[in-house]
PDB file of C-alpha atoms in Angstrom:
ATOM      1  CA  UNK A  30      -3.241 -19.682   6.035  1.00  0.00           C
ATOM      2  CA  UNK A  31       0.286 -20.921   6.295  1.00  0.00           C
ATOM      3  CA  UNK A  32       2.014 -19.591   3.280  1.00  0.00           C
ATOM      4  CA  UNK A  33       3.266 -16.495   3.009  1.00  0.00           C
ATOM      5  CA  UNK A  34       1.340 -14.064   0.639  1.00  0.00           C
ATOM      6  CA  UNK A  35       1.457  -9.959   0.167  1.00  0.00           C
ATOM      7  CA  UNK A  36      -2.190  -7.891   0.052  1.00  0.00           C
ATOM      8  CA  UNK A  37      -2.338  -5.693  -2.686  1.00  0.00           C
ATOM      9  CA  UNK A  38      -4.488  -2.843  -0.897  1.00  0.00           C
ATOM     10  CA  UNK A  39      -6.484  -5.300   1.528  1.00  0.00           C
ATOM     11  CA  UNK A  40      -8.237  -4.549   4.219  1.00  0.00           C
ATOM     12  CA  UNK A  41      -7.738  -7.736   6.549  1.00  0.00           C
ATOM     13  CA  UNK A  42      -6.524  -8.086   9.719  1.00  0.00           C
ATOM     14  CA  UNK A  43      -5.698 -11.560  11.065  1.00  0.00           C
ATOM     15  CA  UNK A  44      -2.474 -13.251  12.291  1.00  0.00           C
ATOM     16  CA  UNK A  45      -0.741 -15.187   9.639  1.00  0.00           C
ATOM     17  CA  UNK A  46       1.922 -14.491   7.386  1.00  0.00           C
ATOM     18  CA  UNK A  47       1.194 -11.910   5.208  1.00  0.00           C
ATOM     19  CA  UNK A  48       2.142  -8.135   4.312  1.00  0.00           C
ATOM     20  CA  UNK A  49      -0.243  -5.618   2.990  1.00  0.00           C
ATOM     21  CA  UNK A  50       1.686  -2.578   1.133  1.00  0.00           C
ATOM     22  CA  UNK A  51      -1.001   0.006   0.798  1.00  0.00           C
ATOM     23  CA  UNK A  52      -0.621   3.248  -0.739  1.00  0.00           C
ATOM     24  CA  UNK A  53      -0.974   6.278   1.631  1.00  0.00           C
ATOM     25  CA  UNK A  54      -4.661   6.708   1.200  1.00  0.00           C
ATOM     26  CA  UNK A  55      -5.160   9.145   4.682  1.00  0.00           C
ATOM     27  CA  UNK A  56      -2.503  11.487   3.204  1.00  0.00           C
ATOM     28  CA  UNK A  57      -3.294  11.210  -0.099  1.00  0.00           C
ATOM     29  CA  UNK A  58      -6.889  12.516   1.149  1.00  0.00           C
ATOM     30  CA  UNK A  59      -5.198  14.965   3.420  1.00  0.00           C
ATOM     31  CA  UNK A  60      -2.808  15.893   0.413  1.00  0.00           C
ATOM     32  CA  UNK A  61      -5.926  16.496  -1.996  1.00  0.00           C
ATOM     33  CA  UNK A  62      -7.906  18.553   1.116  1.00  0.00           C
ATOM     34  CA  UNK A  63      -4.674  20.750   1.150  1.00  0.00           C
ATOM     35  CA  UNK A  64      -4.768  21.712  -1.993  1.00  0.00           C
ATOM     36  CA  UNK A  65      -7.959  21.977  -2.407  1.00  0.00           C
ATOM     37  CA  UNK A  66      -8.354  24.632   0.202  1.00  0.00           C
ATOM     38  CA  UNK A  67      -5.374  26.526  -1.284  1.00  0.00           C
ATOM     39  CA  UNK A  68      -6.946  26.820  -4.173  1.00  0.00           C
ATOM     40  CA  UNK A  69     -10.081  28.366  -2.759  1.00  0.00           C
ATOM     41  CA  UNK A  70     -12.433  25.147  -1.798  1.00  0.00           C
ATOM     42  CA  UNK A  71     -14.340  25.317   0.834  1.00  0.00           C
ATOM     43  CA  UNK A  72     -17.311  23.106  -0.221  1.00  0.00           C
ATOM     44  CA  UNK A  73     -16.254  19.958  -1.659  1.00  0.00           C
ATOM     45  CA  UNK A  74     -17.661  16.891  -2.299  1.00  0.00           C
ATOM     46  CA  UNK A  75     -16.277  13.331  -2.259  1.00  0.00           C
ATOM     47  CA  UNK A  76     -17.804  10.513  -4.616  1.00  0.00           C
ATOM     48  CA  UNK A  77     -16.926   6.979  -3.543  1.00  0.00           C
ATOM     49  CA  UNK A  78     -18.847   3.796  -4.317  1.00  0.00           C
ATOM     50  CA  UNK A  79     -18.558   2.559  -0.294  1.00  0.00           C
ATOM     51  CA  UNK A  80     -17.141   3.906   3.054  1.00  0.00           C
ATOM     52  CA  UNK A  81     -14.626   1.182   4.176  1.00  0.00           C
ATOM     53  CA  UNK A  82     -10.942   0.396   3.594  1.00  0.00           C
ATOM     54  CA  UNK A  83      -9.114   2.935   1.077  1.00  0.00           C
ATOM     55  CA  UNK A  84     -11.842   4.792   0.097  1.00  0.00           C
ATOM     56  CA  UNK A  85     -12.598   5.631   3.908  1.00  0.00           C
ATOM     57  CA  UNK A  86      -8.993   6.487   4.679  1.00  0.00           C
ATOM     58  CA  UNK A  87      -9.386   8.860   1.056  1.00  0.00           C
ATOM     59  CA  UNK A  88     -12.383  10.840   2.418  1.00  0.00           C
ATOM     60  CA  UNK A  89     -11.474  11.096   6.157  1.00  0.00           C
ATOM     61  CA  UNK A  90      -7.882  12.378   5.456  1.00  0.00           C
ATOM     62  CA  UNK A  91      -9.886  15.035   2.822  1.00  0.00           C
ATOM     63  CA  UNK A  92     -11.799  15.525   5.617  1.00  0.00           C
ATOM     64  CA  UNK A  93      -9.213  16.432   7.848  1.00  0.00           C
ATOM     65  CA  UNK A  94      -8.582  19.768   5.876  1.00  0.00           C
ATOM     66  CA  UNK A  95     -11.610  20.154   5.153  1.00  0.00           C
ATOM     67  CA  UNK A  96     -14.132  19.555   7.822  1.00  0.00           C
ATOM     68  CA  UNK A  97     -16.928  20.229   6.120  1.00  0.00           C
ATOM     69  CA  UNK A  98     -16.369  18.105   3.209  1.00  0.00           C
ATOM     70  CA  UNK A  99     -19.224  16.098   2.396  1.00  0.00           C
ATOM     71  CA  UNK A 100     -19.215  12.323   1.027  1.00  0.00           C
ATOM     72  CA  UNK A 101     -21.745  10.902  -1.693  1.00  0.00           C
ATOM     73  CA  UNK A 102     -22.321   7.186  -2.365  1.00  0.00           C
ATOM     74  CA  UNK A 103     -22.427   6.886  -5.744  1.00  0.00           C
ATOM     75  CA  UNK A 104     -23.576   3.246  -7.607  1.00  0.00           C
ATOM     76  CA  UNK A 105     -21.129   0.824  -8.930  1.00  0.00           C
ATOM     77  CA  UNK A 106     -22.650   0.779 -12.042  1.00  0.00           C
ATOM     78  CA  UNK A 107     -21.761   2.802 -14.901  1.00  0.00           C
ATOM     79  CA  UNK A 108     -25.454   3.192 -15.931  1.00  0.00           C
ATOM     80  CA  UNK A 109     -26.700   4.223 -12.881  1.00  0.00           C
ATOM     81  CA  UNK A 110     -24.359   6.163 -11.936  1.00  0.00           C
ATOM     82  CA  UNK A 111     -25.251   8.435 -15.000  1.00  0.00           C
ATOM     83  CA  UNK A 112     -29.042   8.477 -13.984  1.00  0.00           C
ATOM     84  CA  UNK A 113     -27.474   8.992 -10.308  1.00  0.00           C
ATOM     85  CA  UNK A 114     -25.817  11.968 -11.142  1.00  0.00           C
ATOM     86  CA  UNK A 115     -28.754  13.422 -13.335  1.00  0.00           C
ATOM     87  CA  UNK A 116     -30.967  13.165 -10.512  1.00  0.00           C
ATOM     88  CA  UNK A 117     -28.792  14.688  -8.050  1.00  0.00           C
ATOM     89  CA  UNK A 118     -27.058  17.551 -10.475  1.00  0.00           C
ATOM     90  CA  UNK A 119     -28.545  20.094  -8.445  1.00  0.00           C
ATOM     91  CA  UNK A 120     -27.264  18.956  -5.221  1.00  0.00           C
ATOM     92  CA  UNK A 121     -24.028  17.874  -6.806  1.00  0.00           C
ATOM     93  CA  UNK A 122     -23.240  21.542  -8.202  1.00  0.00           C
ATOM     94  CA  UNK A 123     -23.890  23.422  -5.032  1.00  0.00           C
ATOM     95  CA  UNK A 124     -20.246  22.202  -4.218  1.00  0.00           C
ATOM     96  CA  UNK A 125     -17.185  24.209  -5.863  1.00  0.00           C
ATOM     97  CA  UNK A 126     -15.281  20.914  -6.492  1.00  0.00           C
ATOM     98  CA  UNK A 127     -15.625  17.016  -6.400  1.00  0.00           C
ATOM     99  CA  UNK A 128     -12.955  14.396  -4.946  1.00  0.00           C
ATOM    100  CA  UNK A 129     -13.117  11.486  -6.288  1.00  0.00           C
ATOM    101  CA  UNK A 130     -11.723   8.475  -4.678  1.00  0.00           C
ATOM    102  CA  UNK A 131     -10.267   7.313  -7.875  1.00  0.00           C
ATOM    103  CA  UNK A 132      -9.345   8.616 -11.509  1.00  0.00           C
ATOM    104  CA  UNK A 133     -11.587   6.646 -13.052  1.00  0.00           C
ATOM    105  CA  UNK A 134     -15.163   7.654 -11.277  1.00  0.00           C
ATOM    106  CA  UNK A 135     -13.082  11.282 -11.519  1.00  0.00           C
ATOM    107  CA  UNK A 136     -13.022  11.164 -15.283  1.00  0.00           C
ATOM    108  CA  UNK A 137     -16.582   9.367 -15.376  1.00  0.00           C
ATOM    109  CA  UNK A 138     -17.570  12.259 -13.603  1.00  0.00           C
ATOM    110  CA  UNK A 139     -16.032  15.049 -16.352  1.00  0.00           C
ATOM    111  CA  UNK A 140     -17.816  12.942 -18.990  1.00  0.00           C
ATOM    112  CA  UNK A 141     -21.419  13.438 -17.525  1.00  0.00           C
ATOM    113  CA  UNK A 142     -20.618  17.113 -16.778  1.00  0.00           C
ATOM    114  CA  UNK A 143     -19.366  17.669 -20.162  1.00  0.00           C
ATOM    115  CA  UNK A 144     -22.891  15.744 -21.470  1.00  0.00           C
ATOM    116  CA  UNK A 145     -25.043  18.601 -19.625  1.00  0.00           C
ATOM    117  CA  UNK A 146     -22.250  21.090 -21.196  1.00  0.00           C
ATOM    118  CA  UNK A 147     -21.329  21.376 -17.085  1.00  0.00           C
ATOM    119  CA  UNK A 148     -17.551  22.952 -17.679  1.00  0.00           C
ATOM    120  CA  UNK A 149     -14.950  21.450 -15.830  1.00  0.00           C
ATOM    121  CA  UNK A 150     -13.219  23.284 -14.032  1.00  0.00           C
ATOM    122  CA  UNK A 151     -14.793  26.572 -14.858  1.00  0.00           C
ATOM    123  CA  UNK A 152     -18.012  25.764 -13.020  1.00  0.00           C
ATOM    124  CA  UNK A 153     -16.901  22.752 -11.082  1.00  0.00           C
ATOM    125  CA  UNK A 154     -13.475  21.312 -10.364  1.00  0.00           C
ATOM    126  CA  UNK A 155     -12.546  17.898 -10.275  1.00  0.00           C
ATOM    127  CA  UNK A 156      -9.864  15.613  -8.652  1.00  0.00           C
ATOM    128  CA  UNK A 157      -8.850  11.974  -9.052  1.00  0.00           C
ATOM    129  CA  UNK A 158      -6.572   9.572  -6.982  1.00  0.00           C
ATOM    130  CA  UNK A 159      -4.080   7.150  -8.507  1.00  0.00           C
ATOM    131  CA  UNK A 160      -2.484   9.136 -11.511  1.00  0.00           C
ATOM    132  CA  UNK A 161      -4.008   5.811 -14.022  1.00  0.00           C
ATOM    133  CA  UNK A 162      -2.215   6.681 -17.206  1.00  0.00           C
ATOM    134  CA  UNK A 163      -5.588   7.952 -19.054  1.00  0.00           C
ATOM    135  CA  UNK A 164      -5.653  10.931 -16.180  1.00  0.00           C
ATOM    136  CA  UNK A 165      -3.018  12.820 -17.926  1.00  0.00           C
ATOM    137  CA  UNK A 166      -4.086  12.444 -21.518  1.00  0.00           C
ATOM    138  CA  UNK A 167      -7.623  13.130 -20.340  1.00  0.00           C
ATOM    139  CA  UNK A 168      -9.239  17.056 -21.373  1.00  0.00           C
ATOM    140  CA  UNK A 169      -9.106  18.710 -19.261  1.00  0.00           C
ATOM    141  CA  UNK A 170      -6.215  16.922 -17.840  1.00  0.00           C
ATOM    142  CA  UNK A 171      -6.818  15.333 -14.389  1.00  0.00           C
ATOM    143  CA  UNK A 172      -5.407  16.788 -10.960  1.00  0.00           C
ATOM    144  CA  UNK A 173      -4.963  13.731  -8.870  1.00  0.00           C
ATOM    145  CA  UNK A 174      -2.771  11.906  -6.127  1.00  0.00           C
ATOM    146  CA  UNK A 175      -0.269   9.912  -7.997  1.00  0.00           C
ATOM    147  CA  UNK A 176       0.327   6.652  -6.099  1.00  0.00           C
ATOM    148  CA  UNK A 177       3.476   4.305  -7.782  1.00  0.00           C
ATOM    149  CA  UNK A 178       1.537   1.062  -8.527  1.00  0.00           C
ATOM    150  CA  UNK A 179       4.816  -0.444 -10.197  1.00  0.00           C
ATOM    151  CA  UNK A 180       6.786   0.271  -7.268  1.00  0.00           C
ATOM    152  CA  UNK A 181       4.398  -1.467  -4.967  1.00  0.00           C
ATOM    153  CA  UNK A 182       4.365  -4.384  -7.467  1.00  0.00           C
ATOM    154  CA  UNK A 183       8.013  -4.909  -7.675  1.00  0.00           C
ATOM    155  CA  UNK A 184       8.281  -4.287  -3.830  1.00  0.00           C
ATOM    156  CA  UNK A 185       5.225  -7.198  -3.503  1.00  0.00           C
ATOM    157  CA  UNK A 186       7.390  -9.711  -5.177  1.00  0.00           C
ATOM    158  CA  UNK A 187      10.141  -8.690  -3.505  1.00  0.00           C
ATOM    159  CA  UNK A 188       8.461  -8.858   0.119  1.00  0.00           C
ATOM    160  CA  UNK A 189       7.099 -12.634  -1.296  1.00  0.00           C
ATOM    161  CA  UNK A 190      10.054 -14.187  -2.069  1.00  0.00           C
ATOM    162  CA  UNK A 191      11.809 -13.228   1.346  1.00  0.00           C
ATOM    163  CA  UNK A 192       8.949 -14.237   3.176  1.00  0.00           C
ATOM    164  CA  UNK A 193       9.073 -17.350   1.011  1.00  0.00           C
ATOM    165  CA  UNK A 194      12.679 -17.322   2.574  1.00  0.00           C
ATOM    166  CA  UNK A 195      11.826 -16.561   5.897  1.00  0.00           C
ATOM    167  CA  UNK A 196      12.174 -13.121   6.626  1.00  0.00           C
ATOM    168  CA  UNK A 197       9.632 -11.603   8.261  1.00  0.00           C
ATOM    169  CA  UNK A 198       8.258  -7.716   8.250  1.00  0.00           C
ATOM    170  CA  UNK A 199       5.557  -5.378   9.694  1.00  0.00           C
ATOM    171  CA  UNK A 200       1.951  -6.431   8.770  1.00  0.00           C
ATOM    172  CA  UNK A 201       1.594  -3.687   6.723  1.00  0.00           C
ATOM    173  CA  UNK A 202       3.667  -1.052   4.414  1.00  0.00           C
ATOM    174  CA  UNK A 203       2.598   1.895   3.594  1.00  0.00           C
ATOM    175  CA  UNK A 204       3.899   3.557   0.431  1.00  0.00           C
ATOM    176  CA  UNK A 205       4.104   7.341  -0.326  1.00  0.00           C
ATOM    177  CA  UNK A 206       1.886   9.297  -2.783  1.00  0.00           C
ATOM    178  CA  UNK A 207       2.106  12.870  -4.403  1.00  0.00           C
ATOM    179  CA  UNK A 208      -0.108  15.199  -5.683  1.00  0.00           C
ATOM    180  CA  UNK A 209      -0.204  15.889  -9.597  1.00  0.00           C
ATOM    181  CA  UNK A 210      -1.620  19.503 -10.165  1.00  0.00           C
ATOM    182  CA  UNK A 211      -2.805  19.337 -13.788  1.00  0.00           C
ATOM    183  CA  UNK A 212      -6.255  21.642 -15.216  1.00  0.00           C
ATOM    184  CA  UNK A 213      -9.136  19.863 -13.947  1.00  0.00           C
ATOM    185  CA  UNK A 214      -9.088  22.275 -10.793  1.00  0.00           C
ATOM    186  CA  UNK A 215      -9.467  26.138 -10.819  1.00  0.00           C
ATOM    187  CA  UNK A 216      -9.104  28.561  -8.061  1.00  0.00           C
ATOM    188  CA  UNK A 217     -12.010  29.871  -6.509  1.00  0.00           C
TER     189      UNK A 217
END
């Protein structure tokens, strides 16, 4: 392509003018691992629909804390996910906590424990990534990584209209994240 145009969390690599801000997925992962293992975690469990781009750099930097942290493909659809989860509960609660790549398949997750009266985080923790709004005002409310999705937008336009202008900057940005310690995770 020839005009200038900013990835929103992409995963491509090719010459051309572009920027891709990304959050800091490896040390959001290595953020959550941390804390995690504070708290008492030894055996965790990450949930992710796939293994490439963000949700990769998620579980590896996890992983880095905590080496034998475990990943579980779980199906993009809400349905089967459910019937997913049933059929793996028992395999799924020999862990002490679950990582999951986002807030949303975190808080999916809390909803099917809470349907087979699973408590969260008395008999299994749980812990998001993106700090979504819904995270906070969830029950119990959600420990996550917090990445600043109006920052990267504003910096996105930003980053366009001087490319637009000619400027040119590193292939990719990589924005901070933070971890939000809220209920969903006890210590063990």
């Amino acid at each position: 392509m020839h005009i200038p145009f900013v990835i929103y969390d992409g995963c491509i690599e090719s010459a051309g003018n572009f920027v891709n801000i990304e959050a800091d997925h490896f040390g959001g992962g290595v953020q959550a691992g941390q804390y995690l293992r504070n708290k008492g975690h030894k055996n965790v469990l990450c949930i992710s629909d796939n293994a490439v781009c963000m949700d990769k750099e998620r579980f590896l930097g996890l992983k880095s804390q905590l080496p034998d942290a475990e990943l579980m493909m779980i199906p993009m659809e809400e349905n089967r996910r459910i019937s997913f989860y049933k059929e793996h509960i028992k395999e799924i609660l020999k862990y002490t906590a679950v990582f999951a790549v986002s807030d949303h398949y975190a808080m999916d997750f809390i909803r099917f424990a809470r349907s087979m009266d699973i408590p969260v985080p008395e008999e299994i923790s749980v812990m998001g990534f993106d700090d979504v709004k819904e995270s906070g005002r969830f029950f119990p409310p959600l420990t996550t990584i917090r990445q600043d999705s109006e920052e990267r937008a504003a910096l996105a336009l930003d980053i366009l209209m001087r490319l637009r202008a000619g400027e040119s900057f590193d292939k990719k940005v990589k924005l901070p994240v933070s971890l939000i310690e809220r209920a969903s995770v006890r210590s063990v």
